[in-house]
mmCIF file of C-alpha atoms in Angstrom:
data_model
loop_
_atom_site.group_PDB
_atom_site.id
_atom_site.type_symbol
_atom_site.label_atom_id
_atom_site.label_comp_id
_atom_site.label_asym_id
_atom_site.label_seq_id
_atom_site.Cartn_x
_atom_site.Cartn_y
_atom_site.Cartn_z
ATOM 1 C CA UNK A 1 98.864 -14.212 125.862
ATOM 2 C CA UNK A 2 96.130 -14.602 123.284
ATOM 3 C CA UNK A 3 93.907 -11.584 122.698
ATOM 4 C CA UNK A 4 90.216 -11.931 123.589
ATOM 5 C CA UNK A 5 89.330 -12.205 119.881
ATOM 6 C CA UNK A 6 91.977 -14.894 119.263
ATOM 7 C CA UNK A 7 90.893 -16.779 122.343
ATOM 8 C CA UNK A 8 87.219 -16.685 121.308
ATOM 9 C CA UNK A 9 88.101 -17.855 117.790
ATOM 10 C CA UNK A 10 90.255 -20.662 119.173
ATOM 11 C CA UNK A 11 87.509 -21.793 121.537
ATOM 12 C CA UNK A 12 84.980 -21.862 118.699
ATOM 13 C CA UNK A 13 87.397 -23.900 116.577
ATOM 14 C CA UNK A 14 87.966 -26.394 119.390
ATOM 15 C CA UNK A 15 84.239 -26.734 120.064
ATOM 16 C CA UNK A 16 83.413 -27.181 116.366
ATOM 17 C CA UNK A 17 86.075 -29.852 115.899
ATOM 18 C CA UNK A 18 85.021 -31.536 119.126
ATOM 19 C CA UNK A 19 81.341 -31.653 118.194
ATOM 20 C CA UNK A 20 82.183 -33.030 114.754
ATOM 21 C CA UNK A 21 84.438 -35.691 116.232
ATOM 22 C CA UNK A 22 81.840 -36.590 118.854
ATOM 23 C CA UNK A 23 79.014 -36.972 116.310
ATOM 24 C CA UNK A 24 81.174 -39.091 114.008
ATOM 25 C CA UNK A 25 82.378 -41.383 116.776
ATOM 26 C CA UNK A 26 78.900 -41.724 118.290
ATOM 27 C CA UNK A 27 77.408 -43.089 115.059
ATOM 28 C CA UNK A 28 78.442 -46.607 115.902
ATOM 29 C CA UNK A 29 78.535 -48.267 119.307
ATOM 30 C CA UNK A 30 80.564 -51.053 117.746
ATOM 31 C CA UNK A 31 83.001 -48.455 116.463
ATOM 32 C CA UNK A 32 83.387 -47.060 119.966
ATOM 33 C CA UNK A 33 84.193 -50.486 121.369
ATOM 34 C CA UNK A 34 86.705 -51.027 118.574
ATOM 35 C CA UNK A 35 88.407 -47.718 119.393
ATOM 36 C CA UNK A 36 88.587 -48.597 123.074
ATOM 37 C CA UNK A 37 90.208 -51.932 122.348
ATOM 38 C CA UNK A 38 92.455 -51.265 119.363
ATOM 39 C CA UNK A 39 93.302 -47.552 119.031
ATOM 40 C CA UNK A 40 95.853 -45.760 121.162
ATOM 41 C CA UNK A 41 94.950 -42.271 122.366
ATOM 42 C CA UNK A 42 96.215 -39.982 125.151
ATOM 43 C CA UNK A 43 94.751 -41.146 128.433
ATOM 44 C CA UNK A 44 93.945 -44.702 127.340
ATOM 45 C CA UNK A 45 95.855 -46.578 130.036
ATOM 46 C CA UNK A 46 94.539 -47.131 133.568
ATOM 47 C CA UNK A 47 96.448 -45.281 136.306
ATOM 48 C CA UNK A 48 96.754 -45.869 140.054
ATOM 49 C CA UNK A 49 93.759 -43.603 140.699
ATOM 50 C CA UNK A 50 91.123 -41.843 138.628
ATOM 51 C CA UNK A 51 92.421 -39.045 136.422
ATOM 52 C CA UNK A 52 90.071 -36.561 138.073
ATOM 53 C CA UNK A 53 91.413 -37.479 141.507
ATOM 54 C CA UNK A 54 95.024 -37.126 140.362
ATOM 55 C CA UNK A 55 94.222 -33.787 138.720
ATOM 56 C CA UNK A 56 92.761 -32.536 141.984
ATOM 57 C CA UNK A 57 95.792 -33.783 143.936
ATOM 58 C CA UNK A 58 98.157 -32.052 141.531
ATOM 59 C CA UNK A 59 96.274 -28.740 141.520
ATOM 60 C CA UNK A 60 96.472 -28.555 145.322
ATOM 61 C CA UNK A 61 100.275 -28.359 145.088
ATOM 62 C CA UNK A 62 100.025 -25.261 142.898
ATOM 63 C CA UNK A 63 97.075 -23.393 144.431
ATOM 64 C CA UNK A 64 96.019 -20.301 142.488
ATOM 65 C CA UNK A 65 99.081 -20.680 140.218
ATOM 66 C CA UNK A 66 96.860 -23.148 138.340
ATOM 67 C CA UNK A 67 94.916 -20.251 136.794
ATOM 68 C CA UNK A 68 95.838 -17.238 134.680
ATOM 69 C CA UNK A 69 96.288 -14.224 136.932
ATOM 70 C CA UNK A 70 97.055 -16.410 139.937
ATOM 71 C CA UNK A 71 99.874 -16.182 142.470
ATOM 72 C CA UNK A 72 103.214 -17.942 142.915
ATOM 73 C CA UNK A 73 103.355 -21.323 144.588
ATOM 74 C CA UNK A 74 104.275 -21.595 148.248
ATOM 75 C CA UNK A 75 107.280 -23.481 149.621
ATOM 76 C CA UNK A 76 107.008 -27.273 149.286
ATOM 77 C CA UNK A 77 108.646 -29.411 151.967
ATOM 78 C CA UNK A 78 109.112 -32.375 149.596
ATOM 79 C CA UNK A 79 111.017 -30.197 147.091
ATOM 80 C CA UNK A 80 108.112 -30.747 144.633
ATOM 81 C CA UNK A 81 108.729 -34.514 144.697
ATOM 82 C CA UNK A 82 105.098 -35.552 145.151
ATOM 83 C CA UNK A 83 103.709 -32.980 142.728
ATOM 84 C CA UNK A 84 106.163 -34.072 140.020
ATOM 85 C CA UNK A 85 105.226 -37.738 140.531
ATOM 86 C CA UNK A 86 101.517 -36.963 140.163
ATOM 87 C CA UNK A 87 102.242 -34.765 137.147
ATOM 88 C CA UNK A 88 104.086 -37.478 135.234
ATOM 89 C CA UNK A 89 101.574 -40.147 136.184
ATOM 90 C CA UNK A 90 98.940 -37.935 134.557
ATOM 91 C CA UNK A 91 100.862 -36.686 131.533
ATOM 92 C CA UNK A 92 103.195 -39.456 130.363
ATOM 93 C CA UNK A 93 100.657 -40.742 127.801
ATOM 94 C CA UNK A 94 100.274 -37.232 126.395
ATOM 95 C CA UNK A 95 104.025 -36.674 126.274
ATOM 96 C CA UNK A 96 104.551 -39.943 124.423
ATOM 97 C CA UNK A 97 101.799 -38.934 121.987
ATOM 98 C CA UNK A 98 103.452 -35.596 121.189
ATOM 99 C CA UNK A 99 107.154 -36.275 121.762
ATOM 100 C CA UNK A 100 107.745 -40.019 121.554
ATOM 101 C CA UNK A 101 110.012 -41.338 124.314
ATOM 102 C CA UNK A 102 112.064 -38.127 124.689
ATOM 103 C CA UNK A 103 110.243 -35.567 126.815
ATOM 104 C CA UNK A 104 112.422 -32.637 125.876
ATOM 105 C CA UNK A 105 112.781 -29.942 123.234
ATOM 106 C CA UNK A 106 115.617 -29.288 120.813
ATOM 107 C CA UNK A 107 116.624 -27.099 117.850
ATOM 108 C CA UNK A 108 115.420 -28.646 114.594
ATOM 109 C CA UNK A 109 117.694 -29.490 111.710
ATOM 110 C CA UNK A 110 116.165 -28.025 108.545
ATOM 111 C CA UNK A 111 116.743 -31.259 106.627
ATOM 112 C CA UNK A 112 116.130 -33.702 109.492
ATOM 113 C CA UNK A 113 113.055 -35.236 111.065
ATOM 114 C CA UNK A 114 111.664 -34.027 114.385
ATOM 115 C CA UNK A 115 112.852 -37.021 116.435
ATOM 116 C CA UNK A 116 116.153 -37.174 114.573
ATOM 117 C CA UNK A 117 116.860 -33.598 115.640
ATOM 118 C CA UNK A 118 116.230 -34.444 119.297
ATOM 119 C CA UNK A 119 118.488 -37.494 119.067
ATOM 120 C CA UNK A 120 121.204 -35.383 117.414
ATOM 121 C CA UNK A 121 121.272 -32.914 120.309
ATOM 122 C CA UNK A 122 121.225 -35.717 122.867
ATOM 123 C CA UNK A 123 124.374 -37.027 121.209
ATOM 124 C CA UNK A 124 125.966 -33.566 121.203
ATOM 125 C CA UNK A 125 125.144 -33.131 124.897
ATOM 126 C CA UNK A 126 126.514 -36.461 126.125
ATOM 127 C CA UNK A 127 129.350 -36.847 123.620
ATOM 128 C CA UNK A 128 130.741 -33.397 122.923
ATOM 129 C CA UNK A 129 129.994 -31.661 126.226
ATOM 130 C CA UNK A 130 129.784 -34.397 128.876
ATOM 131 C CA UNK A 131 132.303 -36.803 127.346
ATOM 132 C CA UNK A 132 130.510 -40.110 127.940
ATOM 133 C CA UNK A 133 132.524 -43.002 126.484
ATOM 134 C CA UNK A 134 132.257 -46.792 126.092
ATOM 135 C CA UNK A 135 132.358 -48.702 129.359
ATOM 136 C CA UNK A 136 131.507 -45.735 131.577
ATOM 137 C CA UNK A 137 128.956 -46.043 134.377
ATOM 138 C CA UNK A 138 126.384 -43.244 134.069
ATOM 139 C CA UNK A 139 123.306 -42.130 136.033
ATOM 140 C CA UNK A 140 120.272 -40.494 134.410
ATOM 141 C CA UNK A 141 118.437 -38.691 137.216
ATOM 142 C CA UNK A 142 114.851 -38.053 136.141
ATOM 143 C CA UNK A 143 114.815 -40.589 133.292
ATOM 144 C CA UNK A 144 111.176 -40.300 132.127
ATOM 145 C CA UNK A 145 110.353 -43.438 130.139
ATOM 146 C CA UNK A 146 114.046 -43.984 129.374
ATOM 147 C CA UNK A 147 114.195 -42.775 125.761
ATOM 148 C CA UNK A 148 117.371 -40.697 126.117
ATOM 149 C CA UNK A 149 119.008 -43.403 128.274
ATOM 150 C CA UNK A 150 118.395 -46.023 125.589
ATOM 151 C CA UNK A 151 119.812 -43.829 122.843
ATOM 152 C CA UNK A 152 122.767 -42.681 124.918
ATOM 153 C CA UNK A 153 123.662 -46.298 125.727
ATOM 154 C CA UNK A 154 123.568 -47.003 121.991
ATOM 155 C CA UNK A 155 125.482 -43.830 121.027
ATOM 156 C CA UNK A 156 128.282 -44.345 123.525
ATOM 157 C CA UNK A 157 128.376 -47.968 124.698
ATOM 158 C CA UNK A 158 128.133 -46.751 128.307
ATOM 159 C CA UNK A 159 125.989 -48.417 130.979
ATOM 160 C CA UNK A 160 123.101 -46.161 132.043
ATOM 161 C CA UNK A 161 121.088 -46.397 135.264
ATOM 162 C CA UNK A 162 117.934 -44.291 135.033
ATOM 163 C CA UNK A 163 116.035 -43.079 138.090
ATOM 164 C CA UNK A 164 112.423 -41.902 138.423
ATOM 165 C CA UNK A 165 109.949 -41.784 141.292
ATOM 166 C CA UNK A 166 107.021 -42.368 138.928
ATOM 167 C CA UNK A 167 105.926 -46.027 138.888
ATOM 168 C CA UNK A 168 103.936 -45.550 135.702
ATOM 169 C CA UNK A 169 107.035 -44.327 133.852
ATOM 170 C CA UNK A 170 109.008 -47.331 135.112
ATOM 171 C CA UNK A 171 106.343 -49.634 133.689
ATOM 172 C CA UNK A 172 106.446 -47.860 130.339
ATOM 173 C CA UNK A 173 110.262 -47.982 130.245
ATOM 174 C CA UNK A 174 110.281 -51.716 130.970
ATOM 175 C CA UNK A 175 107.674 -52.434 128.300
ATOM 176 C CA UNK A 176 109.516 -50.381 125.681
ATOM 177 C CA UNK A 177 112.807 -52.127 126.480
ATOM 178 C CA UNK A 178 111.453 -55.708 126.347
ATOM 179 C CA UNK A 179 111.846 -56.192 122.563
ATOM 180 C CA UNK A 180 115.335 -54.638 122.399
ATOM 181 C CA UNK A 181 118.424 -56.809 121.783
ATOM 182 C CA UNK A 182 120.272 -58.187 124.802
ATOM 183 C CA UNK A 183 123.148 -55.785 124.056
ATOM 184 C CA UNK A 184 120.897 -52.892 125.073
ATOM 185 C CA UNK A 185 119.424 -54.678 128.079
ATOM 186 C CA UNK A 186 122.936 -55.373 129.416
ATOM 187 C CA UNK A 187 123.597 -51.612 129.467
ATOM 188 C CA UNK A 188 120.286 -50.361 130.858
ATOM 189 C CA UNK A 189 118.887 -50.356 134.372
ATOM 190 C CA UNK A 190 115.752 -48.580 135.585
ATOM 191 C CA UNK A 191 115.484 -47.734 139.288
ATOM 192 C CA UNK A 192 112.605 -46.354 141.312
ATOM 193 C CA UNK A 193 113.861 -43.564 143.516
ATOM 194 C CA UNK A 194 113.752 -39.914 144.546
ATOM 195 C CA UNK A 195 116.688 -37.930 143.193
ATOM 196 C CA UNK A 196 116.592 -35.769 146.340
ATOM 197 C CA UNK A 197 117.521 -38.891 148.328
ATOM 198 C CA UNK A 198 118.830 -41.629 146.057
ATOM 199 C CA UNK A 199 118.481 -45.345 146.850
ATOM 200 C CA UNK A 200 121.369 -46.906 148.759
ATOM 201 C CA UNK A 201 121.713 -49.414 145.902
ATOM 202 C CA UNK A 202 123.369 -46.596 143.919
ATOM 203 C CA UNK A 203 126.792 -46.781 145.496
ATOM 204 C CA UNK A 204 128.504 -43.459 146.146
ATOM 205 C CA UNK A 205 131.734 -42.689 144.336
ATOM 206 C CA UNK A 206 131.206 -45.288 141.595
ATOM 207 C CA UNK A 207 129.752 -43.305 138.664
ATOM 208 C CA UNK A 208 131.786 -41.668 135.911
ATOM 209 C CA UNK A 209 129.057 -39.264 134.815
ATOM 210 C CA UNK A 210 125.654 -38.105 136.055
ATOM 211 C CA UNK A 211 123.208 -36.122 133.973
ATOM 212 C CA UNK A 212 119.842 -34.407 134.312
ATOM 213 C CA UNK A 213 117.935 -34.051 131.047
ATOM 214 C CA UNK A 214 115.240 -31.403 131.642
ATOM 215 C CA UNK A 215 114.516 -32.908 135.059
ATOM 216 C CA UNK A 216 116.158 -30.434 137.450
ATOM 217 C CA UNK A 217 113.437 -27.797 137.125
ATOM 218 C CA UNK A 218 110.885 -30.202 138.587
ATOM 219 C CA UNK A 219 112.247 -29.411 142.036
ATOM 220 C CA UNK A 220 112.228 -26.192 144.042
ATOM 221 C CA UNK A 221 115.809 -26.266 145.335
ATOM 222 C CA UNK A 222 118.224 -27.819 142.827
ATOM 223 C CA UNK A 223 121.069 -28.055 145.351
ATOM 224 C CA UNK A 224 119.529 -31.187 146.878
ATOM 225 C CA UNK A 225 119.535 -33.458 143.784
ATOM 226 C CA UNK A 226 122.779 -31.861 142.603
ATOM 227 C CA UNK A 227 124.454 -32.842 145.868
ATOM 228 C CA UNK A 228 123.166 -36.391 145.404
ATOM 229 C CA UNK A 229 124.672 -36.390 141.909
ATOM 230 C CA UNK A 230 128.031 -35.180 143.233
ATOM 231 C CA UNK A 231 128.124 -37.928 145.847
ATOM 232 C CA UNK A 232 127.649 -40.579 143.145
ATOM 233 C CA UNK A 233 130.703 -39.401 141.206
ATOM 234 C CA UNK A 234 134.220 -40.705 141.153
ATOM 235 C CA UNK A 235 136.866 -38.054 141.841
ATOM 236 C CA UNK A 236 137.308 -37.290 138.136
ATOM 237 C CA UNK A 237 133.591 -37.436 137.304
ATOM 238 C CA UNK A 238 131.326 -34.753 135.837
ATOM 239 C CA UNK A 239 127.694 -33.703 136.172
ATOM 240 C CA UNK A 240 125.805 -32.482 133.114
ATOM 241 C CA UNK A 241 122.496 -30.615 133.220
ATOM 242 C CA UNK A 242 120.263 -29.826 130.228
ATOM 243 C CA UNK A 243 117.747 -27.499 131.850
ATOM 244 C CA UNK A 244 114.660 -25.330 131.571
ATOM 245 C CA UNK A 245 115.931 -21.844 132.349
ATOM 246 C CA UNK A 246 114.856 -18.231 132.371
ATOM 247 C CA UNK A 247 117.325 -16.329 130.190
ATOM 248 C CA UNK A 248 119.157 -13.183 131.353
ATOM 249 C CA UNK A 249 116.523 -11.169 129.406
ATOM 250 C CA UNK A 250 113.744 -12.326 131.750
ATOM 251 C CA UNK A 251 112.450 -9.476 133.913
ATOM 252 C CA UNK A 252 111.179 -10.477 137.359
ATOM 253 C CA UNK A 253 109.419 -7.094 137.593
ATOM 254 C CA UNK A 254 107.389 -7.601 134.404
ATOM 255 C CA UNK A 255 103.922 -9.051 135.254
ATOM 256 C CA UNK A 256 103.591 -10.651 131.803
ATOM 257 C CA UNK A 257 106.972 -12.378 132.123
ATOM 258 C CA UNK A 258 105.915 -13.664 135.551
ATOM 259 C CA UNK A 259 102.581 -14.876 134.152
ATOM 260 C CA UNK A 260 104.356 -16.914 131.460
ATOM 261 C CA UNK A 261 106.765 -18.308 134.060
ATOM 262 C CA UNK A 262 103.850 -19.345 136.259
ATOM 263 C CA UNK A 263 102.076 -20.922 133.265
ATOM 264 C CA UNK A 264 105.123 -23.059 132.471
ATOM 265 C CA UNK A 265 105.541 -24.102 136.100
ATOM 266 C CA UNK A 266 101.943 -25.216 136.610
ATOM 267 C CA UNK A 267 101.396 -26.771 133.182
ATOM 268 C CA UNK A 268 104.828 -28.420 133.211
ATOM 269 C CA UNK A 269 104.948 -29.671 136.808
ATOM 270 C CA UNK A 270 107.902 -27.336 137.428
ATOM 271 C CA UNK A 271 108.968 -25.216 140.382
ATOM 272 C CA UNK A 272 110.921 -22.007 140.890
ATOM 273 C CA UNK A 273 112.280 -21.459 137.365
ATOM 274 C CA UNK A 274 115.265 -19.160 137.669
ATOM 275 C CA UNK A 275 118.202 -17.621 135.784
ATOM 276 C CA UNK A 276 121.669 -19.034 135.029
ATOM 277 C CA UNK A 277 123.446 -17.125 137.796
ATOM 278 C CA UNK A 278 120.912 -18.439 140.325
ATOM 279 C CA UNK A 279 121.304 -21.975 139.019
ATOM 280 C CA UNK A 280 125.098 -21.688 139.265
ATOM 281 C CA UNK A 281 124.667 -20.664 142.911
ATOM 282 C CA UNK A 282 122.657 -23.858 143.487
ATOM 283 C CA UNK A 283 125.441 -25.869 141.850
ATOM 284 C CA UNK A 284 127.978 -24.248 144.158
ATOM 285 C CA UNK A 285 125.867 -24.975 147.249
ATOM 286 C CA UNK A 286 125.862 -28.621 146.139
ATOM 287 C CA UNK A 287 129.673 -28.665 146.124
ATOM 288 C CA UNK A 288 130.045 -28.409 142.343
ATOM 289 C CA UNK A 289 132.201 -26.114 140.241
ATOM 290 C CA UNK A 290 130.562 -25.060 136.960
ATOM 291 C CA UNK A 291 133.040 -25.193 134.083
ATOM 292 C CA UNK A 292 130.592 -24.654 131.213
ATOM 293 C CA UNK A 293 127.307 -22.704 131.057
ATOM 294 C CA UNK A 294 125.500 -21.750 127.832
ATOM 295 C CA UNK A 295 122.245 -21.896 125.855
ATOM 296 C CA UNK A 296 122.451 -24.899 123.532
ATOM 297 C CA UNK A 297 119.385 -23.587 121.702
ATOM 298 C CA UNK A 298 121.375 -20.573 120.543
ATOM 299 C CA UNK A 299 124.154 -22.912 119.428
ATOM 300 C CA UNK A 300 121.621 -24.749 117.278
ATOM 301 C CA UNK A 301 120.417 -21.562 115.600
ATOM 302 C CA UNK A 302 124.022 -20.595 114.827
ATOM 303 C CA UNK A 303 124.354 -23.934 113.009
ATOM 304 C CA UNK A 304 121.285 -23.176 110.900
ATOM 305 C CA UNK A 305 118.728 -25.145 112.918
ATOM 306 C CA UNK A 306 115.263 -23.818 113.665
ATOM 307 C CA UNK A 307 114.438 -22.510 117.123
ATOM 308 C CA UNK A 308 113.287 -25.132 119.631
ATOM 309 C CA UNK A 309 109.928 -23.320 119.979
ATOM 310 C CA UNK A 310 108.931 -23.857 116.318
ATOM 311 C CA UNK A 311 107.365 -27.328 116.853
ATOM 312 C CA UNK A 312 105.195 -26.130 119.755
ATOM 313 C CA UNK A 313 104.301 -22.807 118.113
ATOM 314 C CA UNK A 314 103.563 -23.751 114.504
ATOM 315 C CA UNK A 315 105.229 -27.041 113.557
ATOM 316 C CA UNK A 316 107.435 -27.481 110.503
ATOM 317 C CA UNK A 317 106.133 -30.718 108.999
ATOM 318 C CA UNK A 318 102.945 -32.783 109.040
ATOM 319 C CA UNK A 319 103.944 -34.674 112.188
ATOM 320 C CA UNK A 320 104.674 -31.594 114.319
ATOM 321 C CA UNK A 321 101.700 -29.661 112.947
ATOM 322 C CA UNK A 322 99.316 -32.496 113.842
ATOM 323 C CA UNK A 323 100.721 -33.382 117.268
ATOM 324 C CA UNK A 324 102.859 -30.818 119.064
ATOM 325 C CA UNK A 325 102.136 -27.437 117.411
ATOM 326 C CA UNK A 326 99.613 -24.975 118.844
ATOM 327 C CA UNK A 327 97.028 -26.064 116.252
ATOM 328 C CA UNK A 328 97.918 -29.721 116.804
ATOM 329 C CA UNK A 329 97.422 -29.390 120.551
ATOM 330 C CA UNK A 330 94.034 -27.749 119.919
ATOM 331 C CA UNK A 331 93.120 -30.720 117.727
ATOM 332 C CA UNK A 332 94.314 -33.135 120.429
ATOM 333 C CA UNK A 333 92.204 -31.317 123.017
ATOM 334 C CA UNK A 334 89.166 -31.447 120.742
ATOM 335 C CA UNK A 335 89.664 -35.160 120.138
ATOM 336 C CA UNK A 336 90.155 -35.890 123.838
ATOM 337 C CA UNK A 337 87.056 -33.825 124.704
ATOM 338 C CA UNK A 338 85.026 -35.866 122.226
ATOM 339 C CA UNK A 339 86.445 -39.192 123.433
ATOM 340 C CA UNK A 340 85.655 -38.238 127.018
ATOM 341 C CA UNK A 341 82.112 -37.144 126.156
ATOM 342 C CA UNK A 342 81.233 -40.427 124.437
ATOM 343 C CA UNK A 343 82.762 -42.545 127.173
ATOM 344 C CA UNK A 344 85.986 -43.752 125.550
ATOM 345 C CA UNK A 345 88.452 -41.566 127.461
ATOM 346 C CA UNK A 346 88.291 -41.445 131.244
ATOM 347 C CA UNK A 347 86.875 -38.264 132.864
ATOM 348 C CA UNK A 348 89.736 -35.892 133.644
ATOM 349 C CA UNK A 349 91.620 -36.604 130.413
ATOM 350 C CA UNK A 350 90.493 -33.345 128.799
ATOM 351 C CA UNK A 351 91.426 -31.442 131.959
ATOM 352 C CA UNK A 352 94.943 -32.864 131.675
ATOM 353 C CA UNK A 353 95.170 -31.695 128.059
ATOM 354 C CA UNK A 354 94.160 -28.169 129.106
ATOM 355 C CA UNK A 355 96.791 -28.158 131.857
ATOM 356 C CA UNK A 356 99.519 -29.129 129.399
ATOM 357 C CA UNK A 357 98.360 -26.481 126.913
ATOM 358 C CA UNK A 358 98.913 -23.976 129.747
ATOM 359 C CA UNK A 359 102.595 -24.938 129.603
ATOM 360 C CA UNK A 360 102.885 -25.306 125.821
ATOM 361 C CA UNK A 361 101.455 -21.875 125.109
ATOM 362 C CA UNK A 362 103.546 -20.163 127.810
ATOM 363 C CA UNK A 363 106.783 -21.865 126.740
ATOM 364 C CA UNK A 364 106.283 -21.067 123.051
ATOM 365 C CA UNK A 365 105.573 -17.394 123.692
ATOM 366 C CA UNK A 366 108.423 -17.048 126.206
ATOM 367 C CA UNK A 367 110.778 -18.753 123.748
ATOM 368 C CA UNK A 368 109.810 -16.439 120.897
ATOM 369 C CA UNK A 369 110.341 -13.481 123.241
ATOM 370 C CA UNK A 370 113.812 -14.758 124.161
ATOM 371 C CA UNK A 371 113.111 -14.832 127.908
ATOM 372 C CA UNK A 372 113.156 -18.620 128.358
ATOM 373 C CA UNK A 373 114.981 -21.678 127.032
ATOM 374 C CA UNK A 374 114.620 -25.411 127.793
ATOM 375 C CA UNK A 375 118.183 -25.963 126.554
ATOM 376 C CA UNK A 376 120.515 -24.287 129.020
ATOM 377 C CA UNK A 377 123.488 -26.596 129.517
ATOM 378 C CA UNK A 378 125.815 -26.658 132.506
ATOM 379 C CA UNK A 379 128.760 -29.002 132.990
ATOM 380 C CA UNK A 380 130.235 -29.184 136.488
ATOM 381 C CA UNK A 381 132.805 -31.120 138.495
ATOM 382 C CA UNK A 382 133.157 -31.692 142.244
ATOM 383 C CA UNK A 383 135.045 -29.024 144.130
ATOM 384 C CA UNK A 384 138.271 -30.226 145.692
ATOM 385 C CA UNK A 385 137.151 -29.106 149.156
ATOM 386 C CA UNK A 386 133.384 -29.255 149.448
ATOM 387 C CA UNK A 387 131.217 -27.345 151.894
ATOM 388 C CA UNK A 388 127.565 -27.780 151.061
ATOM 389 C CA UNK A 389 125.086 -25.167 152.170
ATOM 390 C CA UNK A 390 121.581 -26.639 152.291
ATOM 391 C CA UNK A 391 118.762 -24.116 152.270
ATOM 392 C CA UNK A 392 115.183 -23.683 151.124
ATOM 393 C CA UNK A 393 113.444 -20.632 149.764
ATOM 394 C CA UNK A 394 111.861 -20.009 153.139
ATOM 395 C CA UNK A 395 114.717 -20.669 155.567
ATOM 396 C CA UNK A 396 118.471 -21.150 155.760
ATOM 397 C CA UNK A 397 120.382 -23.689 157.809
ATOM 398 C CA UNK A 398 124.013 -23.715 158.796
ATOM 399 C CA UNK A 399 126.794 -25.085 156.587
ATOM 400 C CA UNK A 400 127.648 -28.724 156.936
ATOM 401 C CA UNK A 401 131.016 -30.186 155.990
ATOM 402 C CA UNK A 402 130.588 -33.126 153.616
#
C-alpha cells in the first residue's frame, strides 16, 4: 500500500493534471463538442443504464470490500454472475483503452511490443499446452470482446464459439469482427450465455477443447462452470484454464496479503481468489483430472521475458507508460475527472476509473511480492468415472452421479 506521503503526493499530481486538463478543454465550447463527437475516451459509449446507477449496483455485491480496510464479501447465490456482468458493462471501454481486445496480462518479451507479447503467450497456451489444431471445435467461456478467440482462430484454424453474459461485450465483439475477412467469420461465433448454465444450443459432447482465459476467477465456486466445460467435451477432449491465482507464498493470516486480495477482487470484479491446491480441488469436484498445473508467468521470466506486473507497475515503453502503468492510470483518471467535470464524460466514469485502480495497484504490488499471478495454467481432462460434488462456500450438498 502507498505510504501517506506517497498517497498525498499522488493525489496532488492527479488534481494538478486534472485542473490543467479541465481548464484547457473548457477554453472552447466548440472544442468540447468536437471531442464528444470525434474523440474516443474511456466511458464514451452509452450503456444500458447510467454509469452511476451501475456503479451503485456493482458496489452492493461487494459491500465493505469496496473500501480499503473493509471485510470479505458474503456468499453470492448467483456465483457472482450478476456482479461480473455489471462489472464488464462498466469497465469494457477502460479495458479496451488500456489493453486492446485482450483483457489479460502476460510476460513481456524484451524485444517485442506489448500486444505482441500477449498474443505470443496466447499462442503458447492454446498451441503448446492445450493442443488446439485446425478443424477443432473449441469453446471460449468468458470471451470478453473476443480478442483471444479471433487470434486463436487465426493461429490454429480451429472454430471458436465464445460465450459471455455481457450484452455490451457481445456488441463490441460483433462490431470488431464486421470488417474481418469471411475466413475469420466462418470460424467465429459469439453466444450470449452464463457459463454456470450454458445455453442448450451448445450441444454436450461435441467440443474438442474448452478454455477459460482469466475468466474463472469471476465466479465464487469454479466447480460449476468447470462442470459445464466438462459436459461440452468429447471423450478425448481437454479443458484449459489461464487463471488469476494466489501463489503458494500467499499467507491467509497476513492482513496485508488479505487487503491486496480484497482490492483485486473488488476492483477486478473477482470472487474468492484462492491457491492452486484449492483450485485443483474445484477441478476434481467438477469431474476433471488435472494433468498440468504451473505458473506460466515464471516460465516467461525463465525465457528472459519481463514480469507480467511491469506494464501495470511502471511500463516499459511509451504505450504502457501512458496507458496501463501506475502513472498512466493516474493520467487516465485525471483526464476522465476533467472530462466528467466539463460535461463530456458521463457522471460515474471517474468512479469507475478509481475502482479499476483499486485492482491495478493491488495486483501490481501482489505480483512484485510474489503472492499472486494472473497466469496460473491448468490443463485437465474428464475423469473416466465422474462423481461431481456441488457445494458452495456456505453449505454442502450430497454427491450426484453424472
